Coordinates of C-alpha atoms in Angstrom, one line a residue:
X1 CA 95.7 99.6 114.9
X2 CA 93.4 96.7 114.6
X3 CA 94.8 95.9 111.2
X4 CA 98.3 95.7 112.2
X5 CA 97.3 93.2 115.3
X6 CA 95.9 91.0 113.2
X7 CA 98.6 91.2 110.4
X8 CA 101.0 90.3 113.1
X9 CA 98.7 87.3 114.8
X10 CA 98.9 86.3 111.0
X11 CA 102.7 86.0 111.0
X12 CA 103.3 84.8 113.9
X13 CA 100.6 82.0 113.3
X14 CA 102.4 81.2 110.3
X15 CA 105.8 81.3 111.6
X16 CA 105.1 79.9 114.7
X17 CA 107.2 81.9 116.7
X18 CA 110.5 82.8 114.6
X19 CA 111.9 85.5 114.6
X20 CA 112.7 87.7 111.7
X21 CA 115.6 86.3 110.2
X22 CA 117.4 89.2 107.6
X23 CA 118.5 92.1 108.0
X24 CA 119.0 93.2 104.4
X25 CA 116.3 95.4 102.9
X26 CA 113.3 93.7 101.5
X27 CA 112.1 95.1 98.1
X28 CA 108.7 93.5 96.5
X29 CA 108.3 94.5 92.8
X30 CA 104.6 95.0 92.0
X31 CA 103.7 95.1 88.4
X32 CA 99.7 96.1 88.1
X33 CA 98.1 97.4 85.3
X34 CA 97.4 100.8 84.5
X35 CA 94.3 101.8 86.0
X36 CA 91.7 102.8 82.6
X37 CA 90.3 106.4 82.1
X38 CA 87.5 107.0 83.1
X39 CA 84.8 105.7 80.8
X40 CA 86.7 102.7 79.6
X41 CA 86.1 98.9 79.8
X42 CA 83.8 99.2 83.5
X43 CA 85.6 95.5 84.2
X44 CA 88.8 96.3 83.2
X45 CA 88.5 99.3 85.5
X46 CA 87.8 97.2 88.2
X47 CA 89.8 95.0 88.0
X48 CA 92.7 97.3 87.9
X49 CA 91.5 99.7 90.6
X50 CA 91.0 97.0 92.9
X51 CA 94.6 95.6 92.5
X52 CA 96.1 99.6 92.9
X53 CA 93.9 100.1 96.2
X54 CA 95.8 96.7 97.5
X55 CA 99.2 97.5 96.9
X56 CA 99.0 100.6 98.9
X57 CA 96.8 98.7 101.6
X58 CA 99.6 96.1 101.8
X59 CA 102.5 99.1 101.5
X60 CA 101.0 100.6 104.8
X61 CA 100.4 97.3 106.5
X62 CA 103.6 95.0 106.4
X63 CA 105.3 98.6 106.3
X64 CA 104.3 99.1 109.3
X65 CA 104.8 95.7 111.0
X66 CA 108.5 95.7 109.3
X67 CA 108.9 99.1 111.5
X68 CA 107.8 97.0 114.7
X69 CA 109.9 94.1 113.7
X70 CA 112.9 96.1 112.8
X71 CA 113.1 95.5 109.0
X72 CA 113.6 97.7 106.1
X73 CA 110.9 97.1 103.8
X74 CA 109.2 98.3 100.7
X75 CA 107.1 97.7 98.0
X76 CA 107.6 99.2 94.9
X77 CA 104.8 99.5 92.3
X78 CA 104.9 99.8 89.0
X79 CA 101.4 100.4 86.4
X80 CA 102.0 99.2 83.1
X81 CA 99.4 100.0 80.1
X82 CA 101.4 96.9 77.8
X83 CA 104.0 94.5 77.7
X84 CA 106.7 96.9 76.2
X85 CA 106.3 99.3 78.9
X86 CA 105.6 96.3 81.6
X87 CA 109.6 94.7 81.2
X88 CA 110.8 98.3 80.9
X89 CA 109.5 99.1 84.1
X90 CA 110.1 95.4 85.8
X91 CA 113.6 96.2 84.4
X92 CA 113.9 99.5 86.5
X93 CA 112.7 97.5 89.5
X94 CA 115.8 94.6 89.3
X95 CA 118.5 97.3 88.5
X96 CA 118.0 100.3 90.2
X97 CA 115.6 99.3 93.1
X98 CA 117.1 95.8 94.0
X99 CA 113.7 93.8 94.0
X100 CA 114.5 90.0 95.1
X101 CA 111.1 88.9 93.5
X102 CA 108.2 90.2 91.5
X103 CA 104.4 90.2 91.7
X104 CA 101.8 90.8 88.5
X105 CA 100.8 88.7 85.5
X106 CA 97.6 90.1 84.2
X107 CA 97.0 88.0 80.9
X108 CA 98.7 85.5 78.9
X109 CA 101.0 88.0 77.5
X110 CA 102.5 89.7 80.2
X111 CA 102.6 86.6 82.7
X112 CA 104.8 85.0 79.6
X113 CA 107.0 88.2 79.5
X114 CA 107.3 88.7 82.9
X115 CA 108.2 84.6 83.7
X116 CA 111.2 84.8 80.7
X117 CA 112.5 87.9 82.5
X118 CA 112.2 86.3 86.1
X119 CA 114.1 83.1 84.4
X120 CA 117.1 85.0 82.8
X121 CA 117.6 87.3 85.9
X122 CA 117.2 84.6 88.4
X123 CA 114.5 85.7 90.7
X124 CA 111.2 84.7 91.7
X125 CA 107.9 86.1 89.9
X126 CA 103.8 85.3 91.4
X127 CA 101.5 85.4 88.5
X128 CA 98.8 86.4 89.9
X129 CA 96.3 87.3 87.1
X130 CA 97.2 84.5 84.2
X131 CA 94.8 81.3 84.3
X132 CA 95.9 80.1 81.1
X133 CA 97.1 76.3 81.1
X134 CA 99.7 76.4 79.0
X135 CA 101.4 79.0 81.7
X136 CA 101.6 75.6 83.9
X137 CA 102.7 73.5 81.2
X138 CA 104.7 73.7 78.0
X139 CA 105.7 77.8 79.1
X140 CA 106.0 76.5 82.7
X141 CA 109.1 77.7 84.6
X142 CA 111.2 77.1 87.8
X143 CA 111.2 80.7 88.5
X144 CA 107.3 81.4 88.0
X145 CA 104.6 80.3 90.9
X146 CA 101.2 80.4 89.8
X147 CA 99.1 82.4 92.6
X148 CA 96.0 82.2 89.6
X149 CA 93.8 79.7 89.6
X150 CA 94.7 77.9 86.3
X151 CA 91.9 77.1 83.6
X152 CA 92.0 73.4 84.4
X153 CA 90.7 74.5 88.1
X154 CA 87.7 77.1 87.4
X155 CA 86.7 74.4 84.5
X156 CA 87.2 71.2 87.0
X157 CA 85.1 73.2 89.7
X158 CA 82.4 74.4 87.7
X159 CA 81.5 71.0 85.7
X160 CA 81.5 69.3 89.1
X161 CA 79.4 72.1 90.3
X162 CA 76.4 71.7 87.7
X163 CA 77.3 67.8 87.1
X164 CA 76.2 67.2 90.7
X165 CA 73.5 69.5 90.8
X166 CA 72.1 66.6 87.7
X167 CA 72.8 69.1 84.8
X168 CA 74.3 66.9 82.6
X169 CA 74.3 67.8 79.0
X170 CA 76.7 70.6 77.8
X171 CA 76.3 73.3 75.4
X172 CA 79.8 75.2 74.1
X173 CA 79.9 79.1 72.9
X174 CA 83.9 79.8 72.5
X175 CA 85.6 82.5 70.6
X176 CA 87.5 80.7 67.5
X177 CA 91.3 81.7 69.4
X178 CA 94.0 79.0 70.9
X179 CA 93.3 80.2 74.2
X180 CA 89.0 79.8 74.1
X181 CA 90.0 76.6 72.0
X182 CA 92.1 75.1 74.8
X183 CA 89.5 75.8 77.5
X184 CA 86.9 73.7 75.6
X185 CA 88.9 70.9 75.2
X186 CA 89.9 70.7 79.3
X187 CA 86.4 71.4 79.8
X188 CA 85.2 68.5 77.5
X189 CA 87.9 66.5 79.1
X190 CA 87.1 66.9 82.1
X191 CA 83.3 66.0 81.3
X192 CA 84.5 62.7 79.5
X193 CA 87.2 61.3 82.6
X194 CA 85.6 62.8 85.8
X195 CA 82.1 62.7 85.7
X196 CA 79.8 59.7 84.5
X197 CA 77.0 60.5 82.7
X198 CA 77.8 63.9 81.5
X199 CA 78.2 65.0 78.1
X200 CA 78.8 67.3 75.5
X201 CA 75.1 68.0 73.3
X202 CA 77.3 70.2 71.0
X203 CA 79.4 73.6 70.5
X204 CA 79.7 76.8 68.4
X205 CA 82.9 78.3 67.7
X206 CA 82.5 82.2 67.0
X207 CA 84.5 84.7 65.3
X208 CA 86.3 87.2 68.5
X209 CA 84.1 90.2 68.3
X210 CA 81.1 88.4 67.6
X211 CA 77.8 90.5 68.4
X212 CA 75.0 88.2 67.3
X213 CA 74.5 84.9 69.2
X214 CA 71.1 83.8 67.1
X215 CA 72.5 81.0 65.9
X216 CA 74.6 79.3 69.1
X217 CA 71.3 79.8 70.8
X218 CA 69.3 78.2 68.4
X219 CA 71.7 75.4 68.7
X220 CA 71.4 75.2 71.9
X221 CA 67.7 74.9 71.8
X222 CA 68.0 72.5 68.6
X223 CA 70.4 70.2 70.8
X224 CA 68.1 70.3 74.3
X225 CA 71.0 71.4 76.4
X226 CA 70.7 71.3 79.7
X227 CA 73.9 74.2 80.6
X228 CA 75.9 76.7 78.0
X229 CA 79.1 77.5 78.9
X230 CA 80.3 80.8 77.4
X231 CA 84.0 80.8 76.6
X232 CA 84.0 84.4 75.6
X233 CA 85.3 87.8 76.8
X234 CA 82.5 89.5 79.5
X235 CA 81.3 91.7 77.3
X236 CA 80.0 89.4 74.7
X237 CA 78.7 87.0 77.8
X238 CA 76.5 89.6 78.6
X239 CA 75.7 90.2 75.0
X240 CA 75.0 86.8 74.7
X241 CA 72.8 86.4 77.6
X242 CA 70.9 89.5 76.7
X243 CA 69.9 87.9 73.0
X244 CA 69.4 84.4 75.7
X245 CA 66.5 85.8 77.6
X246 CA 64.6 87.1 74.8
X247 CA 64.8 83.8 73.0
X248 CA 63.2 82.2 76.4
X249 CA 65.1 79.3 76.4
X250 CA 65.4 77.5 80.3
X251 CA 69.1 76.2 80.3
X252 CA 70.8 77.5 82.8
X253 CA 74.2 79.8 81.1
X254 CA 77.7 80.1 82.9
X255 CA 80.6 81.6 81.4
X256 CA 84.3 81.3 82.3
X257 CA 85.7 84.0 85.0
X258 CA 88.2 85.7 83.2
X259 CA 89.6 88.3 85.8
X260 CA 86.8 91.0 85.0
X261 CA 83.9 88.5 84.9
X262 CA 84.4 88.0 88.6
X263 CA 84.3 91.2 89.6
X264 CA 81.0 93.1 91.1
X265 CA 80.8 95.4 88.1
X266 CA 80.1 92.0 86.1
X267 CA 78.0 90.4 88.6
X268 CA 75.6 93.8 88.2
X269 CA 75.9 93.9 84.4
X270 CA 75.3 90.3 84.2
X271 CA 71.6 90.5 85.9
X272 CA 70.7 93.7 84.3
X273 CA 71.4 92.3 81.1
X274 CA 69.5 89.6 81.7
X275 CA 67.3 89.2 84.9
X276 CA 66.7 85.4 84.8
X277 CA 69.5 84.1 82.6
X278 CA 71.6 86.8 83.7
X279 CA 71.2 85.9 87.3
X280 CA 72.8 82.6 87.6
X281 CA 75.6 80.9 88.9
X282 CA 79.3 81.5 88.6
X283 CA 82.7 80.8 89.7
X284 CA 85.5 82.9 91.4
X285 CA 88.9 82.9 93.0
X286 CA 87.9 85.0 95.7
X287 CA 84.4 86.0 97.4
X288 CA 84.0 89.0 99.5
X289 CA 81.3 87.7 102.2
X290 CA 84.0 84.7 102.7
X291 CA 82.9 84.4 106.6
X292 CA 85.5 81.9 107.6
X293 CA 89.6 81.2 107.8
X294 CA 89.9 84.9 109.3
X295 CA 88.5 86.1 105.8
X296 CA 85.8 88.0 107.7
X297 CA 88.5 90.2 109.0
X298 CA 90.5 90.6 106.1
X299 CA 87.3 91.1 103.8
X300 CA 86.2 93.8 106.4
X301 CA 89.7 95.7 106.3
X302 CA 88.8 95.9 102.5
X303 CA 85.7 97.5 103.2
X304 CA 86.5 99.8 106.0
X305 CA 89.6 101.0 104.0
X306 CA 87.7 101.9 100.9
X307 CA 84.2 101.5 101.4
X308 CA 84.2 98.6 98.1
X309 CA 84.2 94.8 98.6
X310 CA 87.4 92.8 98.2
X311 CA 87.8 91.6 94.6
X312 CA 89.7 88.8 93.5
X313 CA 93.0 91.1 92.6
X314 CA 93.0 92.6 95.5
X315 CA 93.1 89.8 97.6
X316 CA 95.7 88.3 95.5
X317 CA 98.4 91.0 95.5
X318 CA 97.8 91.0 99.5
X319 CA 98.5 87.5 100.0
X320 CA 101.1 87.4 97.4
X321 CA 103.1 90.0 99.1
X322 CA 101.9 88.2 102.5
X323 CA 103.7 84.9 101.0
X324 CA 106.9 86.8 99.5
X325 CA 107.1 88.9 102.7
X326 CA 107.5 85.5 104.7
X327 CA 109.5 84.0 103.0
X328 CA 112.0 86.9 103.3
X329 CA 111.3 87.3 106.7
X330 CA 110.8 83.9 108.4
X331 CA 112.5 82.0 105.7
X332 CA 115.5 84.6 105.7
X333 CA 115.7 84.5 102.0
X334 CA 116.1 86.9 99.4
X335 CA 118.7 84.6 97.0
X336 CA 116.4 83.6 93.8
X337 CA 117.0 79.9 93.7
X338 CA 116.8 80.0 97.4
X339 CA 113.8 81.4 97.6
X340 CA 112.1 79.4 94.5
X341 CA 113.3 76.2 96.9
X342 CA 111.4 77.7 99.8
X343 CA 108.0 78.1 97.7
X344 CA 107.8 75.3 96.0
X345 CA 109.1 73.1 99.4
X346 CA 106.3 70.6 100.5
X347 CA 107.0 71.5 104.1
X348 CA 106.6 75.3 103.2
X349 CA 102.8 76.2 103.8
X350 CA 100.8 78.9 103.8
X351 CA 97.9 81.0 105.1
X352 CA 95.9 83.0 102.4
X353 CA 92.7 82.6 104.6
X354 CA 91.3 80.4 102.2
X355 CA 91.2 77.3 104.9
X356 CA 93.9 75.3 106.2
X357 CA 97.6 76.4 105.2
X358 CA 97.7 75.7 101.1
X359 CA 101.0 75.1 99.4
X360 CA 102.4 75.2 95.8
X361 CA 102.5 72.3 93.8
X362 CA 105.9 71.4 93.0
X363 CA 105.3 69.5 89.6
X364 CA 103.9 72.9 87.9
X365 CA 103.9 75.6 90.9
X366 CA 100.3 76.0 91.0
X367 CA 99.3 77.7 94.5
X368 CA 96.9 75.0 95.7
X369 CA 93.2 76.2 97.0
X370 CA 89.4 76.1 96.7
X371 CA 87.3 77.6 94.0
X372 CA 84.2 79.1 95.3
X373 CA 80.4 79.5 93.6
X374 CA 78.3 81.6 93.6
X375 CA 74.8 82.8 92.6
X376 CA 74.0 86.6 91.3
X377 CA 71.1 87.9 93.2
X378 CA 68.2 89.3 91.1
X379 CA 67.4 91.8 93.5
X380 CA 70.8 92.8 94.5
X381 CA 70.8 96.9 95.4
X382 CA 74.3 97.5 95.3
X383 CA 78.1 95.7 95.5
X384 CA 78.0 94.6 98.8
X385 CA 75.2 92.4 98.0
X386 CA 75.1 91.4 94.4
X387 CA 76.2 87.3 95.1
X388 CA 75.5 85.0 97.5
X389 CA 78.4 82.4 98.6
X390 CA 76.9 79.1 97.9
X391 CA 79.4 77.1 97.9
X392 CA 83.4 75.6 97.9
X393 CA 85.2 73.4 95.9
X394 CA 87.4 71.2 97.1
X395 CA 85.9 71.5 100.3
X396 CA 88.7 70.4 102.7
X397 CA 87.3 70.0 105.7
X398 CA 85.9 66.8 104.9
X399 CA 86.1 64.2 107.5
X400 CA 89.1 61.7 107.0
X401 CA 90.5 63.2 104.1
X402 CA 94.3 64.6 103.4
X403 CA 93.4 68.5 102.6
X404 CA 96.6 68.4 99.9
X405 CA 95.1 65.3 98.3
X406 CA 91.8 67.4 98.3
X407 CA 92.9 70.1 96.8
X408 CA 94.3 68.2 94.4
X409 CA 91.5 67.1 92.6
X410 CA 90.9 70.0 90.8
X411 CA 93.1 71.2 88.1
X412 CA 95.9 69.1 86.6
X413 CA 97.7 65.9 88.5
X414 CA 101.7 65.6 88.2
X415 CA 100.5 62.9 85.8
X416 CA 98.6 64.9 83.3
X417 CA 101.2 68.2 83.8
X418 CA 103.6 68.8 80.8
X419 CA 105.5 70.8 82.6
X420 CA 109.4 69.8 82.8
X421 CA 111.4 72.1 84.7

């Protein structure tokens, strides 16, 4: 009962008194991946697992609050193990269940398949899982908002992170693919036009699948860095950082946070692979110790529910339902381009309990919002306490300041964007 009060003080917060306003039936297409067998990929499986526990939280929740409010409400999930089976299924969801928008997106791949789909059939889809930057740019679409962080913010966050903390000279392990390539360069970027002083010492590019690190670390010791950003998958970041602490170099080592590198299972692996290297600091979406906007609440929902702290997918397919789900409801809307107009509206704003209300960007329909860091904890016993928050970027509350303008500052400006609708 508690959870439904407070998912109702959250809507009517939002909507600041409306009433619901349609009286059609609201399907929300979900489009998660297939939760792995047991024994699989540990971060995949997280990852995954997280996301399924989520759609059903949010099934029961604003299931229950459309029963309250009158509304005839559903969503409908679909698991998909690939892309074939992903469209066949968001298919199904369009024709036969009437969705008027769809939720999912994890990886390149499947966000791309899923935002063509959304295009041609005219409805709205949240990527949710996909940070890559050309998503925003030269694949960018009317139809597809990007509830992701994009590359360009986890980058812009953590170089200002270590930048300010004086760690100024920057190491490079990638993968040799377009993606891994493209990261570097932002990163680099970002280096060269944001922060005075920094630079890049050097960089490796490696072979994907790559097992031995011996010789990116003796270029990093060869080149004094000062931080090595790994561009790689999380397995081979923890490879690498195993082979790191024997070598006993002091550099601190940060990798990117593709979806399973921010999970707990990572955060674990990470300092048993490698208690001083391995216990470092990091970057994520979301943070399950989050004690502020209402978080606290939300996080401890999670955790009552299923006795596991939040992880980044599962708070995003909450609050992208949340955001779909009110715009329905309070915006009345379940027309595509109406809808698409709604989001991507700068007087449509939103709670996601990340701070004050966040919006989408309209040049590239990034979901605007902080980027949080923090530091694995060497003596960590268990989930619940493997990180400690330590700190926000943007952090809005700044006196003075616009929080949109804020926000802005990380990831790319409508100048920079190649995004043409």
């Amino acid at each position: 009962m508690v959870s439904v009060v407070l998912l109702l003080a959250g809507f009517a917060g939002t909507a600041l008194g409306q009433t619901p306003g349609v009286d059609l039936p609201i399907r929300i297409g979900a489009l998660l991946p297939a939760v792995p067998e047991s024994g699989g990929a540990p971060f995949d499986f997280a990852v995954a697992e997280a996301a399924r526990l989520a759609a059903g939280m949010a099934a029961d929740e604003f299931g229950f609050n459309s029963e309250i409010l009158g509304l005839d409400f559903a969503l409908l999930t679909e698991h998909a193990a690939d892309t074939e089976a992903l469209l066949e299924a968001a298919g199904r969801l369009i024709d036969e269940e009437g969705v008027f928008a769809l939720l999912g997106g994890f990886g390149t791949e499947q966000a791309l398949a899923l935002s063509a789909l959304a295009e041609e059939r005219q409805i709205p889809f949240l990527n949710i899982g996909a940070s890559s930057d050309s998503l925003r740019n030269e694949a960018c679409s009317r139809f597809t908002f990007h509830f992701a962080p994009s590359d360009a913010m986890y980058l812009d966050a953590l170089v200002g992170w270590f930048v300010r903390a004086g760690f100024r000279r920057w190491f490079f392990v990638h993968e040799d693919d377009p993606e891994r390539e493209s990261q570097y360069r932002r990163t680099t970027w970002s280096i060269r036009n944001r922060h005075f002083g920094a630079r890049e010492v050097g960089r490796i590019a490696l072979a994907p699948g790559t097992s031995d690190f011996g010789r990116a670390i003796n270029a990093a010791r060869r080149n004094d860095a000062e931080v090595i950003l790994l561009l790689l998958e999380p397995e081979a970041q923890l490879a690498f950082l195993e082979q790191y602490e024997t070598a006993g170099l002091e550099a601190q080592v940060t990798g990117f946070p593709d979806l399973g590198a921010q999970t707990r299972a990572f955060f674990l692996a990470s300092r048993d692979a490698a208690l001083k290297a391995g216990s470092g600091f990091r970057s994520t979406a979301w943070e399950a110790t989050l004690d502020a906007y209402g978080a606290r609440e939300l996080n401890a929902r999670f955790l009552g529910s299923f006795g596991s702290p939040m992880e980044y997918s599962a708070w995003a397919v909450l609050q992208a339902v949340k955001v779909l789900f009110e715009a329905a409801t309070f915006g009345g809307l379940l027309e595509g381009e109406e809808v698409v107009a709604y989001l991507e509206s700068s007087t449509s704003v939103f709670d996601v309990y990340k701070g004050i209300g966040i919006s989408f960007r309209p040049w590239d329909h990034q979901l605007r919002q902080s980027i949080y860091l923090v530091d694995i904890r060497p003596e960590a016993e268990g989930p619940r306490d493997a990180v400690l928050l330590v700190g926000e970027l943007p952090a809005i509350y700044m006196p003075r300041t616009d929080p949109v303008e804020r926000l802005d500052q990380i990831g790319d400006t409508e100048r920079e964007s190649k995004c043409r609708f």
